[in-house]
GROMACS .gro file of C-alpha atoms in nm:
model
  433
    1MET     CA    1  -3.069   1.459  -5.808
    2THR     CA    2  -3.040   1.198  -5.537
    3PRO     CA    3  -3.270   0.893  -5.541
    4GLN     CA    4  -3.416   0.993  -5.204
    5LEU     CA    5  -3.588   1.300  -5.347
    6ALA     CA    6  -3.848   1.125  -5.557
    7ARG     CA    7  -3.949   0.793  -5.695
    8ARG     CA    8  -3.959   0.753  -6.071
    9ALA     CA    9  -4.283   0.882  -6.217
   10PRO     CA   10  -4.494   0.666  -6.449
   11ASP     CA   11  -4.391   0.690  -6.814
   12SER     CA   12  -4.719   0.869  -6.887
   13LEU     CA   13  -4.583   1.171  -6.700
   14ARG     CA   14  -4.239   1.181  -6.857
   15MET     CA   15  -4.307   1.437  -7.132
   16PRO     CA   16  -4.047   1.714  -7.083
   17GLU     CA   17  -4.134   1.915  -7.394
   18SER     CA   18  -4.497   1.827  -7.453
   19GLN     CA   19  -4.764   2.088  -7.402
   20ASN     CA   20  -4.984   1.799  -7.291
   21ALA     CA   21  -4.772   1.746  -6.982
   22PRO     CA   22  -4.954   1.809  -6.656
   23GLN     CA   23  -4.940   2.168  -6.532
   24VAL     CA   24  -4.867   2.229  -6.164
   25ALA     CA   25  -4.873   2.561  -5.981
   26ILE     CA   26  -4.650   2.603  -5.676
   27ILE     CA   27  -4.727   2.899  -5.451
   28GLY     CA   28  -4.422   3.004  -5.255
   29ALA     CA   29  -4.062   3.026  -5.378
   30GLY     CA   30  -3.896   2.925  -5.053
   31PRO     CA   31  -3.712   2.598  -4.982
   32ALA     CA   32  -4.029   2.386  -4.963
   33GLY     CA   33  -4.179   2.521  -5.284
   34LEU     CA   34  -3.855   2.503  -5.478
   35MET     CA   35  -3.793   2.146  -5.362
   36ALA     CA   36  -4.140   2.047  -5.482
   37ALA     CA   37  -4.056   2.215  -5.813
   38GLU     CA   38  -3.734   2.013  -5.835
   39VAL     CA   39  -3.911   1.681  -5.782
   40LEU     CA   40  -4.184   1.764  -6.035
   41SER     CA   41  -3.973   1.920  -6.309
   42ARG     CA   42  -3.735   1.623  -6.309
   43GLN     CA   43  -4.031   1.405  -6.408
   44GLY     CA   44  -4.145   1.614  -6.703
   45VAL     CA   45  -4.422   1.809  -6.530
   46ARG     CA   46  -4.470   2.171  -6.634
   47VAL     CA   47  -4.410   2.376  -6.320
   48ASP     CA   48  -4.490   2.740  -6.251
   49VAL     CA   49  -4.375   2.888  -5.920
   50PHE     CA   50  -4.550   3.199  -5.790
   51ASP     CA   51  -4.439   3.427  -5.508
   52ALA     CA   52  -4.557   3.761  -5.375
   53MET     CA   53  -4.202   3.888  -5.327
   54PRO     CA   54  -3.983   4.045  -5.598
   55SER     CA   55  -3.738   3.753  -5.589
   56ALA     CA   56  -3.720   3.392  -5.472
   57GLY     CA   57  -3.600   3.265  -5.137
   58ARG     CA   58  -3.609   3.594  -4.946
   59LYS     CA   59  -3.638   3.437  -4.600
   60PHE     CA   60  -3.387   3.166  -4.696
   61LEU     CA   61  -3.134   3.434  -4.783
   62LEU     CA   62  -3.194   3.627  -4.464
   63ALA     CA   63  -3.157   3.310  -4.257
   64GLY     CA   64  -2.817   3.262  -4.421
   65ILE     CA   65  -2.677   3.592  -4.297
   66GLY     CA   66  -2.409   3.505  -4.046
   67GLY     CA   67  -2.398   3.138  -4.148
   68MET     CA   68  -2.636   2.920  -4.349
   69ASN     CA   69  -2.725   2.632  -4.115
   70ILE     CA   70  -2.873   2.375  -4.354
   71THR     CA   71  -2.918   2.068  -4.135
   72HIS     CA   72  -2.768   1.880  -3.839
   73SER     CA   73  -2.540   1.577  -3.819
   74GLU     CA   74  -2.680   1.412  -3.506
   75PRO     CA   75  -2.818   1.054  -3.531
   76LEU     CA   76  -3.148   1.036  -3.715
   77ASP     CA   77  -3.350   0.908  -3.418
   78ALA     CA   78  -3.242   1.206  -3.207
   79PHE     CA   79  -3.291   1.434  -3.507
   80VAL     CA   80  -3.656   1.348  -3.563
   81GLY     CA   81  -3.718   1.377  -3.189
   82ARG     CA   82  -3.666   1.752  -3.223
   83TYR     CA   83  -4.010   1.776  -3.384
   84ARG     CA   84  -4.178   1.675  -3.058
   85ALA     CA   85  -4.552   1.616  -3.112
   86ARG     CA   86  -4.507   1.588  -3.491
   87ARG     CA   87  -4.221   1.340  -3.476
   88ASP     CA   88  -4.425   1.045  -3.600
   89VAL     CA   89  -4.570   1.222  -3.903
   90LEU     CA   90  -4.245   1.394  -4.006
   91ALA     CA   91  -4.010   1.101  -3.942
   92PRO     CA   92  -4.096   0.905  -4.262
   93LEU     CA   93  -4.068   1.221  -4.473
   94ILE     CA   94  -3.727   1.307  -4.326
   95GLN     CA   95  -3.612   0.948  -4.365
   96ARG     CA   96  -3.681   0.983  -4.739
   97LEU     CA   97  -3.476   1.303  -4.753
   98SER     CA   98  -3.243   1.255  -4.458
   99PRO     CA   99  -2.978   1.505  -4.348
  100ASP     CA  100  -2.714   1.294  -4.526
  101ALA     CA  101  -2.923   1.283  -4.844
  102LEU     CA  102  -2.979   1.657  -4.818
  103ARG     CA  103  -2.603   1.715  -4.796
  104ALA     CA  104  -2.552   1.494  -5.101
  105TRP     CA  105  -2.815   1.695  -5.290
  106ILE     CA  106  -2.637   2.020  -5.198
  107HIS     CA  107  -2.306   1.874  -5.315
  108GLY     CA  108  -2.479   1.798  -5.645
  109LEU     CA  109  -2.534   2.172  -5.686
  110GLY     CA  110  -2.158   2.222  -5.660
  111ILE     CA  111  -2.175   2.348  -5.301
  112ASP     CA  112  -1.950   2.183  -5.042
  113THR     CA  113  -2.060   2.147  -4.680
  114PHE     CA  114  -1.893   2.090  -4.344
  115VAL     CA  115  -1.999   1.992  -3.994
  116GLY     CA  116  -1.934   2.253  -3.726
  117THR     CA  117  -1.825   2.182  -3.370
  118SER     CA  118  -2.189   2.191  -3.259
  119GLY     CA  119  -2.287   1.926  -3.512
  120ARG     CA  120  -2.460   2.178  -3.733
  121VAL     CA  121  -2.406   2.151  -4.109
  122PHE     CA  122  -2.311   2.457  -4.314
  123PRO     CA  123  -2.212   2.532  -4.673
  124THR     CA  124  -1.836   2.581  -4.686
  125GLU     CA  125  -1.883   2.946  -4.784
  126MET     CA  126  -2.128   2.991  -4.494
  127LYS     CA  127  -2.368   3.172  -4.727
  128ALA     CA  128  -2.710   3.098  -4.871
  129ALA     CA  129  -2.678   3.304  -5.189
  130PRO     CA  130  -2.443   3.074  -5.388
  131LEU     CA  131  -2.661   2.772  -5.309
  132LEU     CA  132  -2.980   2.953  -5.409
  133ARG     CA  133  -2.825   3.084  -5.732
  134ALA     CA  134  -2.709   2.737  -5.836
  135TRP     CA  135  -3.045   2.586  -5.747
  136LEU     CA  136  -3.251   2.844  -5.937
  137HIS     CA  137  -3.024   2.802  -6.240
  138ARG     CA  138  -3.084   2.427  -6.239
  139LEU     CA  139  -3.459   2.470  -6.197
  140ARG     CA  140  -3.481   2.714  -6.487
  141GLU     CA  141  -3.281   2.476  -6.705
  142ALA     CA  142  -3.534   2.205  -6.614
  143GLY     CA  143  -3.813   2.429  -6.743
  144VAL     CA  144  -3.944   2.570  -6.416
  145LYS     CA  145  -4.092   2.917  -6.462
  146LEU     CA  146  -4.082   3.164  -6.173
  147HIS     CA  147  -4.341   3.441  -6.148
  148MET     CA  148  -4.257   3.709  -5.893
  149ARG     CA  149  -4.487   3.973  -5.747
  150HIS     CA  150  -4.780   3.734  -5.776
  151ARG     CA  151  -4.982   3.733  -5.456
  152TRP     CA  152  -5.222   3.441  -5.433
  153THR     CA  153  -5.577   3.549  -5.342
  154GLY     CA  154  -5.774   3.226  -5.377
  155TRP     CA  155  -5.959   3.027  -5.640
  156ALA     CA  156  -6.180   3.112  -5.933
  157GLU     CA  157  -6.439   2.873  -6.070
  158PRO     CA  158  -6.265   2.573  -6.233
  159SER     CA  159  -6.276   2.516  -6.607
  160GLN     CA  160  -6.129   2.211  -6.778
  161HIS     CA  161  -5.850   2.222  -6.521
  162ALA     CA  162  -5.894   2.104  -6.164
  163HIS     CA  163  -5.803   2.446  -6.024
  164VAL     CA  164  -5.801   2.805  -6.140
  165LEU     CA  165  -5.595   3.027  -5.911
  166ARG     CA  166  -5.630   3.400  -5.860
  167PHE     CA  167  -5.325   3.624  -5.827
  168ASP     CA  168  -5.281   3.995  -5.771
  169THR     CA  169  -4.997   4.118  -5.990
  170PRO     CA  170  -4.855   4.461  -6.085
  171ASP     CA  171  -5.058   4.428  -6.406
  172GLY     CA  172  -5.383   4.344  -6.232
  173GLU     CA  173  -5.554   4.017  -6.152
  174ARG     CA  174  -5.430   3.704  -6.326
  175LEU     CA  175  -5.609   3.368  -6.345
  176VAL     CA  176  -5.387   3.060  -6.367
  177PRO     CA  177  -5.523   2.710  -6.443
  178ALA     CA  178  -5.350   2.409  -6.289
  179ASP     CA  179  -5.397   2.035  -6.272
  180ALA     CA  180  -5.253   2.031  -5.919
  181VAL     CA  181  -5.131   2.289  -5.667
  182VAL     CA  182  -4.860   2.290  -5.405
  183LEU     CA  183  -4.905   2.550  -5.133
  184ALA     CA  184  -4.574   2.641  -4.971
  185THR     CA  185  -4.661   2.988  -4.849
  186GLY     CA  186  -4.467   2.987  -4.521
  187GLY     CA  187  -4.589   3.057  -4.171
  188GLY     CA  188  -4.653   3.392  -4.013
  189SER     CA  189  -4.322   3.500  -3.866
  190TRP     CA  190  -4.169   3.712  -4.144
  191PRO     CA  191  -4.440   3.929  -4.301
  192ARG     CA  192  -4.194   4.162  -4.470
  193LEU     CA  193  -4.043   3.863  -4.650
  194GLY     CA  194  -4.377   3.715  -4.752
  195SER     CA  195  -4.454   3.482  -4.459
  196ASP     CA  196  -4.755   3.679  -4.341
  197GLY     CA  197  -5.018   3.408  -4.289
  198ALA     CA  198  -5.253   3.572  -4.540
  199TRP     CA  199  -5.337   3.225  -4.672
  200VAL     CA  200  -5.509   3.120  -4.348
  201PRO     CA  201  -5.858   3.263  -4.422
  202LEU     CA  202  -5.838   3.136  -4.781
  203LEU     CA  203  -5.806   2.777  -4.660
  204GLN     CA  204  -6.045   2.819  -4.368
  205ALA     CA  205  -6.310   2.941  -4.612
  206ARG     CA  206  -6.274   2.604  -4.786
  207GLY     CA  207  -6.326   2.417  -4.460
  208VAL     CA  208  -5.960   2.327  -4.405
  209HIS     CA  209  -5.859   2.282  -4.041
  210VAL     CA  210  -5.591   2.543  -3.966
  211LEU     CA  211  -5.451   2.580  -3.615
  212PRO     CA  212  -5.377   2.938  -3.501
  213LEU     CA  213  -5.030   3.060  -3.596
  214GLN     CA  214  -4.811   3.125  -3.292
  215PRO     CA  215  -4.454   3.249  -3.241
  216ALA     CA  216  -4.187   2.979  -3.223
  217ASN     CA  217  -3.813   3.017  -3.166
  218CYS     CA  218  -3.903   3.344  -3.003
  219GLY     CA  219  -3.817   3.563  -2.706
  220PHE     CA  220  -4.029   3.616  -2.397
  221ASP     CA  221  -4.115   3.915  -2.179
  222ALA     CA  222  -3.999   3.924  -1.819
  223ASP     CA  223  -4.121   4.270  -1.705
  224TRP     CA  224  -3.782   4.394  -1.589
  225SER     CA  225  -3.747   4.677  -1.342
  226PRO     CA  226  -3.642   5.006  -1.507
  227PHE     CA  227  -3.298   4.985  -1.344
  228PHE     CA  228  -3.226   4.632  -1.467
  229GLN     CA  229  -3.361   4.712  -1.813
  230GLU     CA  230  -3.142   5.020  -1.849
  231ARG     CA  231  -2.832   4.857  -1.704
  232PHE     CA  232  -2.834   4.515  -1.868
  233ALA     CA  233  -3.048   4.515  -2.185
  234GLY     CA  234  -2.844   4.378  -2.473
  235GLN     CA  235  -2.600   4.184  -2.257
  236PRO     CA  236  -2.540   3.811  -2.313
  237VAL     CA  237  -2.575   3.563  -2.028
  238LYS     CA  238  -2.316   3.293  -2.093
  239SER     CA  239  -2.240   2.965  -1.919
  240VAL     CA  240  -2.595   2.933  -1.792
  241ALA     CA  241  -2.860   2.663  -1.791
  242ILE     CA  242  -3.240   2.688  -1.796
  243GLY     CA  243  -3.474   2.443  -1.630
  244LEU     CA  244  -3.847   2.418  -1.688
  245PRO     CA  245  -4.075   2.198  -1.476
  246SER     CA  246  -4.211   1.906  -1.674
  247GLY     CA  247  -4.550   1.910  -1.503
  248ASP     CA  248  -4.506   1.571  -1.338
  249ASP     CA  249  -4.296   1.430  -1.055
  250ALA     CA  250  -3.985   1.389  -1.269
  251ALA     CA  251  -3.677   1.588  -1.172
  252MET     CA  252  -3.642   1.916  -1.358
  253GLN     CA  253  -3.392   1.886  -1.643
  254PHE     CA  254  -3.162   2.179  -1.716
  255ARG     CA  255  -3.037   2.269  -2.064
  256GLN     CA  256  -2.711   2.462  -2.092
  257GLY     CA  257  -2.627   2.739  -2.337
  258GLU     CA  258  -2.658   3.114  -2.348
  259PHE     CA  259  -2.918   3.384  -2.399
  260VAL     CA  260  -2.945   3.761  -2.420
  261VAL     CA  261  -3.123   4.005  -2.193
  262THR     CA  262  -3.344   4.236  -2.399
  263GLN     CA  263  -3.538   4.551  -2.321
  264THR     CA  264  -3.847   4.342  -2.256
  265GLY     CA  265  -3.715   4.003  -2.144
  266ILE     CA  266  -3.493   3.730  -2.285
  267GLU     CA  267  -3.410   3.577  -2.623
  268GLY     CA  268  -3.133   3.378  -2.788
  269SER     CA  269  -3.045   3.021  -2.879
  270LEU     CA  270  -3.106   2.866  -2.536
  271VAL     CA  271  -3.445   3.038  -2.507
  272TYR     CA  272  -3.542   2.939  -2.861
  273ALA     CA  273  -3.463   2.574  -2.786
  274LEU     CA  274  -3.717   2.584  -2.502
  275SER     CA  275  -3.971   2.816  -2.661
  276ALA     CA  276  -4.230   2.546  -2.733
  277PRO     CA  277  -4.264   2.416  -2.374
  278ILE     CA  278  -4.243   2.769  -2.234
  279ARG     CA  279  -4.523   2.879  -2.468
  280GLU     CA  280  -4.732   2.579  -2.365
  281VAL     CA  281  -4.698   2.669  -1.995
  282LEU     CA  282  -4.788   3.030  -2.074
  283SER     CA  283  -5.095   2.916  -2.263
  284ALA     CA  284  -5.207   2.692  -1.978
  285HIS     CA  285  -5.134   2.922  -1.684
  286GLY     CA  286  -5.096   3.276  -1.815
  287GLU     CA  287  -4.733   3.291  -1.699
  288ALA     CA  288  -4.431   3.062  -1.684
  289THR     CA  289  -4.147   3.037  -1.437
  290ILE     CA  290  -3.812   2.915  -1.566
  291TRP     CA  291  -3.518   2.837  -1.340
  292LEU     CA  292  -3.169   2.970  -1.412
  293ASP     CA  293  -2.858   2.782  -1.309
  294LEU     CA  294  -2.596   3.057  -1.300
  295ALA     CA  295  -2.315   2.812  -1.222
  296PRO     CA  296  -2.394   2.503  -1.434
  297GLY     CA  297  -2.052   2.348  -1.391
  298TRP     CA  298  -2.075   2.351  -1.010
  299SER     CA  299  -2.256   2.115  -0.778
  300ALA     CA  300  -2.505   2.259  -0.531
  301GLN     CA  301  -2.275   2.166  -0.242
  302ARG     CA  302  -1.974   2.334  -0.401
  303VAL     CA  303  -2.176   2.651  -0.455
  304LEU     CA  304  -2.294   2.646  -0.094
  305ASP     CA  305  -1.939   2.597   0.031
  306ALA     CA  306  -1.818   2.889  -0.181
  307VAL     CA  307  -2.097   3.119  -0.063
  308LYS     CA  308  -2.032   3.029   0.302
  309HIS     CA  309  -1.659   3.080   0.274
  310PRO     CA  310  -1.556   3.367   0.506
  311ARG     CA  311  -1.550   3.689   0.309
  312GLY     CA  312  -1.400   3.920   0.568
  313SER     CA  313  -1.455   4.281   0.482
  314ARG     CA  314  -1.544   4.217   0.120
  315SER     CA  315  -1.892   4.299  -0.002
  316MET     CA  316  -2.117   4.010  -0.104
  317SER     CA  317  -2.085   4.123  -0.466
  318SER     CA  318  -1.706   4.102  -0.451
  319HIS     CA  319  -1.729   3.770  -0.271
  320LEU     CA  320  -1.954   3.616  -0.536
  321GLN     CA  321  -1.728   3.744  -0.811
  322SER     CA  322  -1.417   3.608  -0.643
  323LYS     CA  323  -1.550   3.267  -0.550
  324LEU     CA  324  -1.807   3.191  -0.824
  325ASN     CA  325  -1.740   3.443  -1.101
  326ILE     CA  326  -2.093   3.573  -1.046
  327THR     CA  327  -2.069   3.929  -1.168
  328GLY     CA  328  -2.222   4.169  -1.418
  329VAL     CA  329  -2.552   4.054  -1.566
  330LYS     CA  330  -2.555   3.733  -1.358
  331LEU     CA  331  -2.527   3.934  -1.038
  332GLY     CA  332  -2.792   4.169  -1.179
  333LEU     CA  333  -3.027   3.874  -1.232
  334LEU     CA  334  -2.979   3.764  -0.873
  335ARG     CA  335  -3.064   4.110  -0.745
  336GLU     CA  336  -3.356   4.143  -0.987
  337CYS     CA  337  -3.518   3.809  -0.900
  338LEU     CA  338  -3.441   3.774  -0.530
  339PRO     CA  339  -3.562   3.985  -0.237
  340LYS     CA  340  -3.286   4.185  -0.070
  341GLU     CA  341  -3.306   3.980   0.250
  342ALA     CA  342  -3.217   3.663   0.058
  343PHE     CA  343  -2.859   3.785   0.029
  344ALA     CA  344  -2.828   3.757   0.408
  345ASP     CA  345  -2.949   3.395   0.402
  346LEU     CA  346  -2.649   3.213   0.256
  347ALA     CA  347  -2.831   2.884   0.202
  348GLN     CA  348  -3.112   3.061   0.015
  349LEU     CA  349  -2.858   3.256  -0.190
  350ALA     CA  350  -2.667   2.940  -0.282
  351ASN     CA  351  -2.991   2.768  -0.384
  352ALA     CA  352  -3.083   3.066  -0.601
  353ILE     CA  353  -2.749   3.056  -0.783
  354LYS     CA  354  -2.833   2.698  -0.887
  355ALA     CA  355  -3.207   2.757  -0.945
  356LEU     CA  356  -3.303   3.122  -0.977
  357PRO     CA  357  -3.676   3.167  -1.057
  358LEU     CA  358  -3.748   3.399  -1.349
  359ARG     CA  359  -4.111   3.476  -1.426
  360LEU     CA  360  -4.203   3.513  -1.792
  361THR     CA  361  -4.528   3.683  -1.879
  362ARG     CA  362  -4.578   3.648  -2.255
  363ALA     CA  363  -4.415   3.546  -2.582
  364ARG     CA  364  -4.290   3.819  -2.811
  365PRO     CA  365  -4.513   3.893  -3.113
  366ILE     CA  366  -4.508   3.648  -3.402
  367ASP     CA  367  -4.354   3.898  -3.642
  368GLU     CA  368  -4.043   3.903  -3.419
  369ALA     CA  369  -4.012   3.524  -3.408
  370ILE     CA  370  -3.773   3.316  -3.615
  371SER     CA  371  -4.048   3.072  -3.707
  372SER     CA  372  -4.410   2.997  -3.628
  373ALA     CA  373  -4.609   2.711  -3.484
  374GLY     CA  374  -4.959   2.615  -3.589
  375GLY     CA  375  -5.085   2.601  -3.945
  376VAL     CA  376  -5.256   2.338  -4.157
  377ALA     CA  377  -5.329   2.037  -3.936
  378PHE     CA  378  -5.176   1.712  -4.056
  379GLU     CA  379  -5.510   1.553  -3.973
  380ALA     CA  380  -5.655   1.753  -4.264
  381LEU     CA  381  -5.406   1.589  -4.503
  382ASN     CA  382  -5.349   1.244  -4.642
  383ALA     CA  383  -5.013   1.068  -4.625
  384SER     CA  384  -4.902   1.248  -4.942
  385LEU     CA  385  -4.968   1.590  -4.785
  386MET     CA  386  -5.279   1.648  -4.999
  387ILE     CA  387  -5.568   1.834  -4.838
  388GLU     CA  388  -5.850   1.583  -4.807
  389ARG     CA  389  -6.118   1.846  -4.874
  390LEU     CA  390  -5.933   1.986  -5.177
  391PRO     CA  391  -5.818   1.703  -5.407
  392GLY     CA  392  -5.508   1.803  -5.598
  393VAL     CA  393  -5.399   2.066  -5.344
  394PHE     CA  394  -5.088   1.981  -5.142
  395CYS     CA  395  -4.916   2.164  -4.856
  396ALA     CA  396  -4.549   2.185  -4.761
  397GLY     CA  397  -4.309   2.374  -4.541
  398GLU     CA  398  -4.374   2.599  -4.246
  399MET     CA  399  -4.743   2.648  -4.324
  400LEU     CA  400  -4.794   2.297  -4.183
  401ASP     CA  401  -4.854   2.247  -3.811
  402TRP     CA  402  -4.506   2.155  -3.688
  403GLU     CA  403  -4.223   2.336  -3.520
  404ALA     CA  404  -3.860   2.268  -3.437
  405PRO     CA  405  -3.567   2.446  -3.276
  406THR     CA  406  -3.301   2.624  -3.475
  407GLY     CA  407  -2.997   2.420  -3.569
  408GLY     CA  408  -3.092   2.301  -3.918
  409TYR     CA  409  -3.415   2.128  -3.818
  410LEU     CA  410  -3.642   2.397  -3.964
  411LEU     CA  411  -3.485   2.390  -4.310
  412THR     CA  412  -3.458   2.012  -4.320
  413ALA     CA  413  -3.831   1.971  -4.258
  414CYS     CA  414  -3.910   2.235  -4.521
  415PHE     CA  415  -3.699   2.052  -4.779
  416ALA     CA  416  -3.841   1.713  -4.679
  417THR     CA  417  -4.207   1.818  -4.687
  418GLY     CA  418  -4.150   1.995  -5.018
  419ALA     CA  419  -4.005   1.677  -5.167
  420ALA     CA  420  -4.293   1.474  -5.023
  421ALA     CA  421  -4.553   1.712  -5.164
  422GLY     CA  422  -4.386   1.697  -5.505
  423GLN     CA  423  -4.395   1.318  -5.499
  424GLY     CA  424  -4.754   1.333  -5.381
  425VAL     CA  425  -4.845   1.540  -5.686
  426LEU     CA  426  -4.676   1.288  -5.914
  427ASP     CA  427  -4.875   1.004  -5.759
  428TYR     CA  428  -5.197   1.207  -5.780
  429LEU     CA  429  -5.149   1.292  -6.148
  430ALA     CA  430  -5.077   0.929  -6.228
  431THR     CA  431  -5.398   0.807  -6.063
  432PRO     CA  432  -5.700   0.773  -6.296
  433ARG     CA  433  -5.994   0.988  -6.191
   0.00000   0.00000   0.00000
């Protein structure tokens, strides 16, 4: 275990085999919950992890299909900037469990990592399962007990313990006492894997400020015409950039990448990277217009010169393909988003190739999203991630109100907040009350 994961607990907590050791319940067996369990169990705390699913880490495993992107290798200042509005609150947590420290921790499990050409960090085997198996083995050896098919349903009246938790299990209701609780129940984007947001009313009933869960890293609807939908749904749009007005007088910045046309609109890595600002514009105005640069490597003047080049008897479609490699789905987007007469106005056509307006009408439903925004407000927590209104109850992972793009940022923040919550529990248990 690397020193960044947790500070040493007071000697009063270091009782690995004693039944008098503090008892902590962790709800959620994903990366955040398991990291909290790691921090606590290493300091002699008795840890029980509960999850509604039949096995641990279900979403973690699914995210690893096709390549387990653990974190990112970019400089830390740029890294924490990916968390936008929650940069300041997450930065100190991520500094304590930085991407480099996270890689070192993974290496300690016997799993090698490498940095891809994009700067993303992956396990050498590109799979989540070996990492999860090694991790669960180490946790069990440290005394952590995992209880599957235990769905948390709230609190019972406390006894001599600070908290008594209610769980629905295959054998009926179970009451579990705990001296402290870590909630790591996930967001609302993967209900079939346990992240269903069912915890929201439980916390709201206790007066905890929870912001509405919203889709993040999601696709958006564009209300395609039937012809475009039938002809191009499922096709990737490569070598493209998307611009989104910033709302002030600053020049619009374009971000390059690729996306996919879907039956209803657009999705893919480039769209996910911009999903937060797109969603904010949708929320404010009911619709959002993004601007597509279909020739991101070309200057506006070069595009205009190519469009105006004499085409002889060739059709405009053949001309655009020959001079600009605008064909297939890119040509389809031009025809979908521009009036027919624009193709006769060469200056307007050239401008559209560099900035084609695409109107988006709504985000896809949250259960289709990769992650979710919203959740427990950081303002409801103290610096140790404990809920101010519920002493001894800590929160970690995606159930907190933060969001980030794909690329390793989501998992890193889950690991970091889990470690911080675990340390927060240690500090709480060591404080006389």
